[in-house]
Amino acid sequence: MHTVFTSESVTEGHPDKVADQISDGILDTILTRDPLARTAIETLVTTGLVLVAGEVTTDAFADVLEVAREVLRDIGYTRAKFGFDADTCAVLTSIHDQSPEIAQGILTPLETRSGESVEEIGAGDQGMVVGYATDETPEYMPLPIALAHRLAKRLADVRKEAKAPFLWPDGKTQVTVIYEDGTPASLGTVVVSAQHSPEVDATRLEEAVRSLVIDPVIPPHLMTPTTRILVNPSGRFVMGGPTADTGMTGRKIIVDTYGGFARHGGGAFSGKDPTKVDRSGAYAARWAAKNVVAAGLAKRVEIQIAYAIGVAKPVSVRLDTFGTGSIPDDDLSRLVAELFDFRPGAIIERLDLRRPIYRRTAAYGHFGRTDTEFSWERLDRIEDLLAHLKARR
């Protein structure tokens, strides 16, 4: 059967990702000083302005203005002509304490109030999270989003290493993969849109992007005579960054996860401490899904976890192998439930999530990364899964 699937990614200079990185940069600063802090930080960036808002409960101090400027400098927004200037933009803040009702649900969840347990952390909100893994790439990610991320990261690296000095911070990538009987066979289209200086002509820009970005990333065996390569198909891309497009935290949730290949619960990640199950629950679901596939129990698997605010135990856990499981999905669901504790407190402890690791997650995806700090990418439960399966037989 012949099918196609397309996923996109964006560079760290894309306005929405700028906002995500500022939110997570502030979170990291707070966690460095207060690992028990609770945060929900939202950022908006537009022409000459950064607005940081949200809820923070902590005794620690974070210099929001300096964190925002530092993030912008690291990305490369150091001149107004790029679309933003870290040293001249205005930074406004509107931050207040977390709602006491939400805090009560986290600190004294239903299980504690009913006498079931005294060592629980309740979910910070209701909602669903999804984890996914597939064996079609070494990082257990769908190939379209994996390639799109690699292209976006390469585009930024080429710019920062001054290999193409006419490249500016903003950029987007998109990859269409052609599947034959569920297996990646070739590429239909590769799109790279790169912000650039006004002096460079289209031919030089395309040659540089092809030779420095696309060729080093795209496996030659996936390229065919019919594969289309589109570099800046709109023509020019000089005006970029927050000047061209207002950016907001949480508007790239598909880029952050699986490129649309899996379902999404709807919650964003950046700016949220790990008591927010939008983040920690999604990380745990990915951790479980990746270990299931790596153990050979399925070729691909999606795990949905649902929570109620102020309740530690999930209200539901759903597993789907799309017919690729080596055992029935019901049996695999029970096996996962035995080995993975999806209560927020257990997730935080097991994955060591009260560390300042989050700014690095805020560009190029939260999953499929090789960064050692990303504990949810560890393959540390394979032997346990196989041993439990053997014991049950």
Coordinates of C-alpha atoms in Angstrom, one line a residue:
M1 CA 0.0 0.0 0.0
H2 CA 1.3 3.4 -1.0
T3 CA 0.8 6.3 1.5
V4 CA 2.5 9.6 2.2
F5 CA 3.0 11.6 5.4
T6 CA 4.3 15.1 6.0
S7 CA 5.8 16.7 9.1
E8 CA 7.3 20.1 9.8
S9 CA 9.9 21.6 12.2
V10 CA 11.1 25.1 12.9
T11 CA 14.4 26.6 14.0
E12 CA 15.1 28.1 17.4
G13 CA 14.7 31.5 15.8
H14 CA 11.0 30.9 14.9
P15 CA 8.9 33.3 16.9
D16 CA 6.9 30.6 18.7
K17 CA 10.0 28.7 19.6
V18 CA 11.6 31.9 20.9
A19 CA 8.6 32.2 23.2
D20 CA 9.0 28.6 24.3
Q21 CA 12.7 29.0 25.0
I22 CA 12.1 32.1 27.1
S23 CA 9.4 30.3 29.2
D24 CA 11.7 27.3 29.7
G25 CA 14.7 29.5 30.4
I26 CA 12.8 31.2 33.2
L27 CA 11.7 27.8 34.5
D28 CA 15.3 26.5 34.5
T29 CA 16.5 29.6 36.4
I30 CA 13.8 29.1 39.1
L31 CA 14.4 25.3 39.4
T32 CA 18.1 25.9 39.9
R33 CA 17.2 27.8 43.1
D34 CA 14.0 26.0 44.1
P35 CA 13.4 22.5 42.7
L36 CA 10.0 22.4 44.3
A37 CA 8.7 25.6 42.5
R38 CA 5.5 25.4 40.6
T39 CA 5.2 27.4 37.4
A40 CA 3.0 28.0 34.4
I41 CA 4.9 30.6 32.4
E42 CA 3.6 32.0 29.1
T43 CA 5.6 34.3 26.8
L44 CA 4.5 36.5 23.9
V45 CA 7.1 38.1 21.5
T46 CA 6.2 40.7 18.9
T47 CA 7.9 43.7 17.4
G48 CA 10.3 45.1 20.0
L49 CA 8.4 43.5 22.9
V50 CA 8.6 40.4 25.2
L51 CA 5.6 39.9 27.5
V52 CA 6.0 37.2 30.2
A53 CA 2.9 36.2 32.1
G54 CA 1.6 33.3 34.2
E55 CA 1.7 31.8 37.6
V56 CA 4.8 31.1 39.7
T57 CA 4.9 29.8 43.3
T58 CA 8.4 30.0 44.8
D59 CA 10.6 32.0 47.1
A60 CA 13.4 32.0 44.6
F61 CA 14.2 35.0 42.5
A62 CA 14.5 34.9 38.7
D63 CA 15.6 38.0 36.7
V64 CA 13.0 37.6 34.0
L65 CA 14.4 40.5 32.0
E66 CA 17.9 39.2 31.9
V67 CA 16.8 35.6 31.1
A68 CA 14.8 36.8 28.2
R69 CA 17.7 38.8 26.8
E70 CA 20.1 35.9 27.3
V71 CA 17.8 33.5 25.4
L72 CA 17.4 36.1 22.5
R73 CA 21.2 36.6 22.3
D74 CA 21.9 32.9 22.3
I75 CA 19.4 32.4 19.4
G76 CA 21.1 35.2 17.4
Y77 CA 18.6 38.0 17.7
T78 CA 21.2 40.7 18.3
R79 CA 20.3 43.3 15.6
A80 CA 17.0 44.8 14.8
K81 CA 17.3 43.9 11.1
F82 CA 17.2 40.2 12.0
G83 CA 13.7 40.9 13.4
F84 CA 14.6 41.5 17.1
D85 CA 17.3 43.0 19.2
A86 CA 17.9 41.4 22.6
D87 CA 19.5 44.5 24.1
T88 CA 16.9 47.1 23.0
C89 CA 13.6 45.2 23.2
A90 CA 11.2 45.9 26.0
V91 CA 10.5 43.1 28.5
L92 CA 7.2 43.3 30.5
T93 CA 6.1 40.9 33.2
S94 CA 2.8 40.0 34.8
I95 CA 3.3 37.0 37.1
H96 CA 1.3 36.0 40.2
D97 CA 1.0 33.0 42.5
Q98 CA -0.6 29.8 41.6
S99 CA -4.3 29.5 42.5
P100 CA -4.6 28.1 46.1
E101 CA -7.3 25.7 44.9
I102 CA -4.9 24.2 42.3
A103 CA -2.1 24.1 44.9
Q104 CA -4.3 22.2 47.3
G105 CA -5.1 19.6 44.6
I106 CA -1.3 19.1 44.0
L107 CA -0.1 19.0 47.6
T108 CA -3.1 17.2 49.1
P109 CA -4.6 15.1 46.4
L110 CA -7.7 13.0 46.6
E111 CA -5.8 9.9 47.7
T112 CA -4.3 11.8 50.7
R113 CA -7.6 13.4 51.6
S114 CA -9.4 10.0 51.6
G115 CA -6.7 8.4 53.7
E116 CA -5.3 6.1 51.0
S117 CA -1.8 7.6 51.0
V118 CA 0.2 10.4 52.6
E119 CA 3.0 10.6 50.0
E120 CA 1.2 11.6 46.8
I121 CA 1.3 14.5 44.4
G122 CA -1.9 15.2 42.6
A123 CA -2.1 16.1 38.9
G124 CA -1.9 19.8 38.4
D125 CA -4.8 19.7 35.9
Q126 CA -7.2 17.3 34.1
G127 CA -6.4 16.2 30.6
M128 CA -4.9 13.6 28.3
V129 CA -1.3 13.0 27.3
V130 CA 0.1 10.7 24.6
G131 CA 3.4 8.9 24.1
Y132 CA 4.4 7.2 20.9
A133 CA 7.3 5.2 19.5
T134 CA 8.1 3.4 16.2
D135 CA 10.9 1.3 15.0
E136 CA 11.3 3.1 11.7
T137 CA 14.3 5.2 12.9
P138 CA 17.1 4.7 15.4
E139 CA 15.6 7.3 17.7
Y140 CA 12.2 5.5 17.6
M141 CA 10.5 8.5 16.0
P142 CA 8.5 8.8 12.8
L143 CA 10.9 9.5 9.9
P144 CA 9.1 12.7 8.7
I145 CA 9.5 14.6 12.0
A146 CA 13.0 13.1 12.6
L147 CA 14.3 14.4 9.3
A148 CA 12.5 17.8 9.6
H149 CA 14.1 18.3 13.0
R150 CA 17.6 17.4 11.7
L151 CA 17.2 19.8 8.8
A152 CA 16.1 22.6 11.2
K153 CA 18.9 22.0 13.6
R154 CA 21.4 21.8 10.8
L155 CA 20.1 25.1 9.3
A156 CA 20.7 26.8 12.7
D157 CA 24.1 25.2 13.1
V158 CA 25.3 26.4 9.7
R159 CA 24.2 29.9 10.6
K160 CA 25.9 29.9 14.0
E161 CA 29.1 28.5 12.6
A162 CA 29.1 31.3 9.9
K163 CA 29.3 28.8 7.1
A164 CA 26.7 30.8 5.3
P165 CA 26.9 34.4 6.8
F166 CA 23.8 35.5 4.9
L167 CA 21.5 33.2 6.9
W168 CA 19.5 34.8 9.7
P169 CA 17.7 33.1 12.7
D170 CA 14.2 32.3 11.5
G171 CA 13.5 29.2 9.5
K172 CA 11.2 26.3 8.8
T173 CA 11.5 22.8 7.3
Q174 CA 9.1 20.2 6.0
V175 CA 9.5 16.6 4.8
T176 CA 7.1 14.4 3.0
V177 CA 7.9 10.7 3.2
I178 CA 6.5 8.1 0.9
Y179 CA 5.6 4.8 2.6
E180 CA 5.3 1.4 0.9
D181 CA 3.4 -1.1 3.0
G182 CA 4.1 0.9 6.1
T183 CA 7.8 1.2 5.5
P184 CA 9.6 4.5 4.5
A185 CA 10.6 4.1 0.8
S186 CA 11.5 7.6 -0.5
L187 CA 11.0 11.3 -0.1
G188 CA 8.3 13.2 -2.0
T189 CA 9.2 16.7 -1.1
V190 CA 11.8 18.5 1.1
V191 CA 11.1 22.1 2.0
V192 CA 13.5 24.5 3.7
S193 CA 12.6 28.1 4.3
A194 CA 15.5 30.1 5.6
Q195 CA 15.5 33.8 6.7
H196 CA 18.3 35.6 4.9
S197 CA 20.0 38.9 4.3
P198 CA 18.6 41.1 1.5
E199 CA 21.9 41.0 -0.4
V200 CA 22.0 37.3 -1.2
D201 CA 20.4 36.2 -4.5
A202 CA 18.1 33.2 -4.7
T203 CA 20.6 31.0 -6.6
R204 CA 23.4 31.4 -4.1
L205 CA 21.0 30.8 -1.2
E206 CA 19.6 27.6 -2.7
E207 CA 23.0 26.3 -3.5
A208 CA 24.2 26.9 0.1
V209 CA 21.1 25.3 1.6
R210 CA 21.3 22.3 -0.6
S211 CA 25.0 21.7 0.0
L212 CA 25.3 22.7 3.6
V213 CA 21.9 21.7 5.0
I214 CA 20.0 19.2 2.9
D215 CA 22.8 17.0 1.5
P216 CA 24.4 16.3 4.9
V217 CA 21.1 15.4 6.5
I218 CA 18.9 13.6 3.9
P219 CA 20.0 9.9 3.3
P220 CA 20.8 9.5 -0.4
H221 CA 18.8 6.3 -0.7
L222 CA 15.6 8.1 0.0
M223 CA 16.1 10.6 -2.8
T224 CA 14.7 9.7 -6.2
P225 CA 14.4 11.6 -9.5
T226 CA 10.9 12.7 -8.6
T227 CA 11.9 14.1 -5.1
R228 CA 11.2 17.8 -5.1
I229 CA 13.6 20.1 -3.2
L230 CA 12.0 23.5 -2.4
V231 CA 14.2 26.2 -0.9
N232 CA 12.4 29.4 0.0
P233 CA 9.5 28.7 -2.3
S234 CA 7.9 32.0 -1.4
G235 CA 10.8 33.8 -3.1
R236 CA 12.3 35.9 -0.4
F237 CA 12.4 35.6 3.4
V238 CA 14.2 38.7 4.7
M239 CA 11.7 39.9 7.3
G240 CA 11.4 37.2 9.9
G241 CA 11.4 36.6 13.7
P242 CA 8.9 38.4 16.0
T243 CA 8.8 41.4 13.7
A244 CA 7.2 39.4 11.0
D245 CA 5.1 37.0 13.1
T246 CA 4.0 37.3 16.7
G247 CA 5.2 34.3 18.7
M248 CA 3.6 32.6 21.7
T249 CA 4.4 29.8 24.1
G250 CA 2.7 26.5 23.2
R251 CA 1.8 27.1 19.5
K252 CA 4.1 24.4 18.2
I253 CA 2.8 21.3 20.1
I254 CA 3.0 19.0 17.0
V255 CA 6.5 20.1 16.3
D256 CA 7.3 19.4 19.9
T257 CA 6.0 15.8 19.8
Y258 CA 5.6 13.4 16.8
G259 CA 4.9 15.6 13.8
G260 CA 1.2 14.6 13.7
F261 CA 2.0 10.9 13.4
A262 CA 0.4 10.3 16.8
R263 CA -2.6 11.8 18.6
H264 CA -2.1 14.7 20.9
G265 CA -3.7 15.5 24.2
G266 CA -3.7 19.2 23.5
G267 CA -1.5 20.5 26.3
A268 CA 1.7 22.4 25.7
F269 CA 5.0 21.7 27.6
S270 CA 7.1 24.8 27.9
G271 CA 7.0 27.0 31.0
K272 CA 5.4 24.2 33.1
D273 CA 7.1 22.5 36.1
P274 CA 6.8 18.7 36.3
T275 CA 3.8 18.7 38.5
K276 CA 1.9 19.7 35.3
V277 CA 1.1 16.3 33.8
D278 CA 0.9 18.0 30.4
R279 CA 4.6 17.8 30.6
S280 CA 5.6 15.0 33.0
G281 CA 2.8 12.6 31.9
A282 CA 3.7 13.0 28.2
Y283 CA 7.4 12.3 29.0
A284 CA 6.4 9.2 31.0
A285 CA 4.1 8.0 28.2
R286 CA 7.0 8.4 25.7
W287 CA 9.4 6.6 28.0
A288 CA 7.0 3.6 28.3
A289 CA 6.3 3.5 24.6
K290 CA 9.9 3.7 23.6
N291 CA 10.9 0.8 25.9
V292 CA 8.0 -1.3 24.6
V293 CA 9.1 -0.9 21.0
A294 CA 12.8 -1.4 21.8
A295 CA 11.9 -4.6 23.6
G296 CA 10.4 -5.9 20.4
L297 CA 6.9 -6.1 21.8
A298 CA 5.5 -3.9 19.0
K299 CA 6.7 -2.2 15.9
R300 CA 4.8 1.0 16.9
V301 CA 2.8 1.9 19.9
E302 CA 0.7 4.8 21.2
I303 CA 0.0 5.2 24.9
Q304 CA -2.7 7.6 26.2
I305 CA -2.9 8.6 29.9
A306 CA -5.7 10.6 31.3
Y307 CA -5.7 12.5 34.6
A308 CA -8.1 14.4 36.8
I309 CA -7.0 17.5 38.7
G310 CA -6.0 16.8 42.3
V311 CA -5.9 13.0 41.7
A312 CA -2.6 11.1 41.6
K313 CA -3.6 8.0 39.9
P314 CA -4.5 8.2 36.2
V315 CA -8.2 7.8 35.4
S316 CA -7.3 5.8 32.4
V317 CA -4.4 4.3 30.5
R318 CA -4.9 3.2 26.9
L319 CA -2.4 1.3 24.6
D320 CA -2.6 0.7 20.9
T321 CA -0.1 -1.1 18.8
F322 CA -2.0 -0.7 15.5
G323 CA -1.9 -4.4 14.9
T324 CA 1.9 -4.6 15.3
G325 CA 2.1 -6.1 18.8
S326 CA 3.7 -9.4 19.5
I327 CA 1.1 -10.0 22.2
P328 CA -2.6 -8.8 22.4
D329 CA -2.9 -5.1 23.3
D330 CA -4.9 -5.9 26.5
D331 CA -2.0 -8.1 27.8
L332 CA 0.5 -5.5 26.8
S333 CA -1.5 -2.8 28.6
R334 CA -1.5 -4.8 31.8
L335 CA 2.2 -5.4 31.5
V336 CA 3.0 -1.7 31.1
A337 CA 0.7 -0.9 34.0
E338 CA 2.7 -3.3 36.2
L339 CA 6.1 -1.8 35.3
F340 CA 5.4 2.0 34.9
D341 CA 3.9 4.1 37.7
F342 CA 2.2 7.0 36.0
R343 CA 1.4 9.0 39.2
P344 CA 2.9 12.5 38.9
G345 CA 5.1 12.1 42.0
A346 CA 6.4 8.7 40.8
I347 CA 7.2 10.1 37.4
I348 CA 9.0 13.1 38.8
E349 CA 11.1 10.9 41.0
R350 CA 11.9 8.1 38.5
L351 CA 12.7 10.5 35.7
D352 CA 14.4 13.1 38.0
L353 CA 12.4 16.0 36.6
R354 CA 13.1 18.7 39.1
R355 CA 16.3 19.7 37.3
P356 CA 16.9 22.7 35.1
I357 CA 16.9 20.8 31.9
Y358 CA 14.0 22.3 30.0
R359 CA 15.3 25.1 27.9
R360 CA 17.1 22.5 25.8
T361 CA 13.8 20.8 25.1
A362 CA 12.2 23.9 23.7
A363 CA 13.6 23.6 20.2
Y364 CA 13.9 20.6 17.8
G365 CA 11.5 18.4 19.7
H366 CA 11.2 16.9 23.2
F367 CA 11.5 13.4 21.9
G368 CA 14.0 11.4 19.9
R369 CA 16.9 13.4 21.3
T370 CA 20.2 12.0 22.4
D371 CA 20.8 14.5 25.2
T372 CA 21.6 12.5 28.3
E373 CA 19.6 14.9 30.5
F374 CA 16.4 13.7 28.7
S375 CA 15.7 10.8 31.1
W376 CA 12.4 9.8 29.3
E377 CA 14.5 8.7 26.3
R378 CA 16.4 6.0 28.3
L379 CA 16.0 2.4 27.3
D380 CA 16.2 1.1 30.9
R381 CA 13.1 -1.1 31.2
I382 CA 13.6 -3.5 28.3
E383 CA 14.9 -6.4 30.4
D384 CA 12.1 -5.8 33.0
L385 CA 9.4 -5.9 30.3
L386 CA 10.8 -9.1 28.8
A387 CA 11.3 -10.8 32.3
H388 CA 7.7 -9.9 33.4
L389 CA 6.4 -11.2 30.1
K390 CA 8.3 -14.5 30.5
A391 CA 7.1 -14.9 34.1
R392 CA 3.5 -14.4 33.1
R393 CA 3.7 -17.2 30.5

